[in-house]
Amino acid sequence: MKFLAIGALLLSTVSALATEHIIKGAQIIPASDKAGLKKIGAHGHHKHHDRRTVTIRSSKSDTDDISDDFLWGIKAANHGGRLLLQKGKTYVIGKKLDLSFLDDIEVQLEGEVKFTDDIDYWQANHFYYSFQRSITFWVWGGQDIKIFGKGTLNGNGQEWYNAFAGMEILDPDNVFYRPVLFVTDNATRVSVEGITQLNSPCWTNFFVRTKDVSFDDVYINSFSTNASALPKNTDGFDSFNVDGLRVTNTRVDVGDDCFAPKPNTTNIFVQNLWCNNTHGVSMGSIGQYPGVEDIIEHAWIENVTLVNGQNGVRLKAWAGPDVGFGRINNITYKDVRVENTDSPIVLDQCYFNIDAATCAEYPSSVNFTNINFENIYGTSSGKNGKVVADLTCSPNSVCTDIHLSDIDITSPAGGPPIVTCDGIDGDVGVECQSSSA
Ligand SMILES: *[C@@H]1O[C@H](CO)[C@@H](O)[C@H](O)[C@H]1NC(C)=O
Ligand SMILES: *[C@@H]1O[C@H](CO)[C@@H](O)[C@H](O)[C@H]1NC(C)=O
Ligand SMILES: *[C@@H]1O[C@H](CO)[C@@H](O)[C@H](O)[C@H]1NC(C)=O
Ligand SMILES: *[C@@H]1O[C@H](CO)[C@@H](O)[C@H](O)[C@H]1NC(C)=O
Ligand SMILES: *[C@@H]1O[C@H](CO)[C@@H](O)[C@H](O)[C@H]1NC(C)=O
Ligand SMILES: *[C@@H]1O[C@H](CO)[C@@H](O)[C@H](O)[C@H]1NC(C)=O
Ligand SMILES: *[C@@H]1O[C@H](CO)[C@@H](O)[C@H](O)[C@H]1NC(C)=O
């Protein structure tokens, strides 16, 4: 069979692959070989046309590292082809991978890509980002990258959760870095569809210097089997210098932020997002680093359900001595349902953990403008009593055109729900009172 496939390939794409050496256990099937593609599960996808398709050998055990084969497969599929990771098979990645050279590639993930949990190896071998000292197993960059299928990207996080127990990512002395499961950097037009992202050691997705990234129908889940070592900082989505970020029809069940674009993210679209056990859908925090300008602008967030979380919808920017500047502008949250959520609506221009007096002395230099909350409904957890929305602007900083409408959130604490507003000029559209009242 393999000889036939290779023969057909040589006939159809001799020039493109004349120098390509097929590695052991791999196969390349030309787009014209419909029967061959069908046989391996790569033919007739409703959205993706048949392409030259590459398969590689899968792992025989959890320690059978196929990263060299994977890299070979990516190179063989680059420039118009597809790498297929087959259903029922596991592909173990035990070495860091630079995938920054991509140009028109599809990865059809039907099986499982699983990272080794060799903490010593990954702490010595990774890609590093100074923004919040993030590391990753691999970096995806280039253009026209499509990942789709019903398979799983498995971060194999349990050992990382066990080892990180008791530590804090924001502790300035922390040097125990944990990898992000999926990172794009210097990438244009990236789409991810249908897959599951499981147990990332740290953030699940981080997009850096990326233009037009979209996720559709993805399921993100992080859980621990060890009650004394829960997953930490396993955010669903984070971004840094990104223009065009789209997340639709996606479910996130992690113990941290569901969706949280970070500095310089513009043109954000979220629709039909479900978040369980999260810290909510947040813009920011931004404005953390002195002298640095951060922007989050033009976001449309619609039809989100937030269950069992700390926050529902939130905007946050730093205030205090030695912070940065910028703006959060033109943000709409529409049709958001909360259930058992501690703080359903939060606007905080006095982040992080500073008191009212300090925030008044050092107000935020991140302007908040044109912020809309429309049709936010459901129930809070009651943790904050009757308060269902908490809006805090820095005194004397720009915080204008903040609008709330159709807010219908009840608290198990009973009574009429309370909205608190501090430091906001003008009418926000609903009755609100000072938090110190
Ligand atoms: C970004 O990618 C382009 C090709 O897509 C490349 O020419 C450029 O050098 C890359 N930039 C950086 C900073 O890596
Ligand atoms: C669970 O995590 C704790 C905290 O790190 C650790 O001491 C313990 O060994 C872990 N239990 C198992 C079964 O791995
Ligand atoms: C809203 O999103 C949920 C998934 O969280 C989906 O089931 C529902 O159909 C969506 N509603 C609309 C009007 O699209
Ligand atoms: C949501 O999380 C809770 C734990 O807080 C869990 O019991 C429940 O099964 C989750 N819901 C779904 C639909 O996965
Ligand atoms: C955000 O963009 C601004 C303006 O383009 C730039 O000056 C700033 O350095 C960027 N911020 C970060 C954190 O990269
Ligand atoms: C606000 O953002 C939306 C996208 O959510 C965009 O279509 C619209 O043009 C923006 N408005 C302004 C005034 O820039
Ligand atoms: C913040 O608002 C002030 C006052 O309107 C304006 O001068 C400044 O340029 C704004 N900053 C940003 C980053 O948009």
mmCIF file of N, CA and C and ligand atoms in Angstrom, residues 162-163 165 226 228-229, ligand 2:
data_model
loop_
_atom_site.group_PDB
_atom_site.id
_atom_site.type_symbol
_atom_site.label_atom_id
_atom_site.label_comp_id
_atom_site.label_asym_id
_atom_site.label_seq_id
_atom_site.Cartn_x
_atom_site.Cartn_y
_atom_site.Cartn_z
ATOM 1 N N ASN A 162 0.454 19.112 40.747
ATOM 2 C CA ASN A 162 0.989 18.582 42.000
ATOM 3 C C ASN A 162 2.213 19.382 42.442
ATOM 4 N N ALA A 163 3.119 19.627 41.475
ATOM 5 C CA ALA A 163 4.393 20.258 41.825
ATOM 6 C C ALA A 163 4.237 21.743 42.140
ATOM 7 N N ALA A 165 1.617 23.130 43.606
ATOM 8 C CA ALA A 165 0.691 23.353 44.726
ATOM 9 C C ALA A 165 1.328 24.257 45.780
ATOM 10 N N ASN A 226 -6.207 15.344 42.075
ATOM 11 C CA ASN A 226 -5.606 15.486 43.400
ATOM 12 C C ASN A 226 -6.219 16.710 44.076
ATOM 13 N N SER A 228 -5.659 18.195 46.715
ATOM 14 C CA SER A 228 -4.770 19.197 47.332
ATOM 15 C C SER A 228 -3.876 19.890 46.300
ATOM 16 N N ALA A 229 -4.111 19.659 45.026
ATOM 17 C CA ALA A 229 -3.327 20.331 43.986
ATOM 18 C C ALA A 229 -4.227 20.619 42.788
HETATM 19 C C1 LIG B 2 -1.212 15.717 45.572
HETATM 20 O O1 LIG B 2 -0.568 16.979 45.654
HETATM 21 C C2 LIG B 2 0.158 17.157 46.846
HETATM 22 C C3 LIG B 2 0.617 18.618 46.854
HETATM 23 O O2 LIG B 2 1.603 18.820 45.920
HETATM 24 C C4 LIG B 2 1.289 16.176 46.897
HETATM 25 O O3 LIG B 2 2.002 16.319 48.107
HETATM 26 C C5 LIG B 2 0.749 14.760 46.781
HETATM 27 O O4 LIG B 2 1.815 13.861 46.655
HETATM 28 C C6 LIG B 2 -0.157 14.643 45.557
HETATM 29 N N1 LIG B 2 -0.807 13.344 45.572
HETATM 30 C C7 LIG B 2 -0.636 12.471 44.601
HETATM 31 C C8 LIG B 2 -1.421 11.210 44.737
HETATM 32 O O5 LIG B 2 0.092 12.677 43.642
#
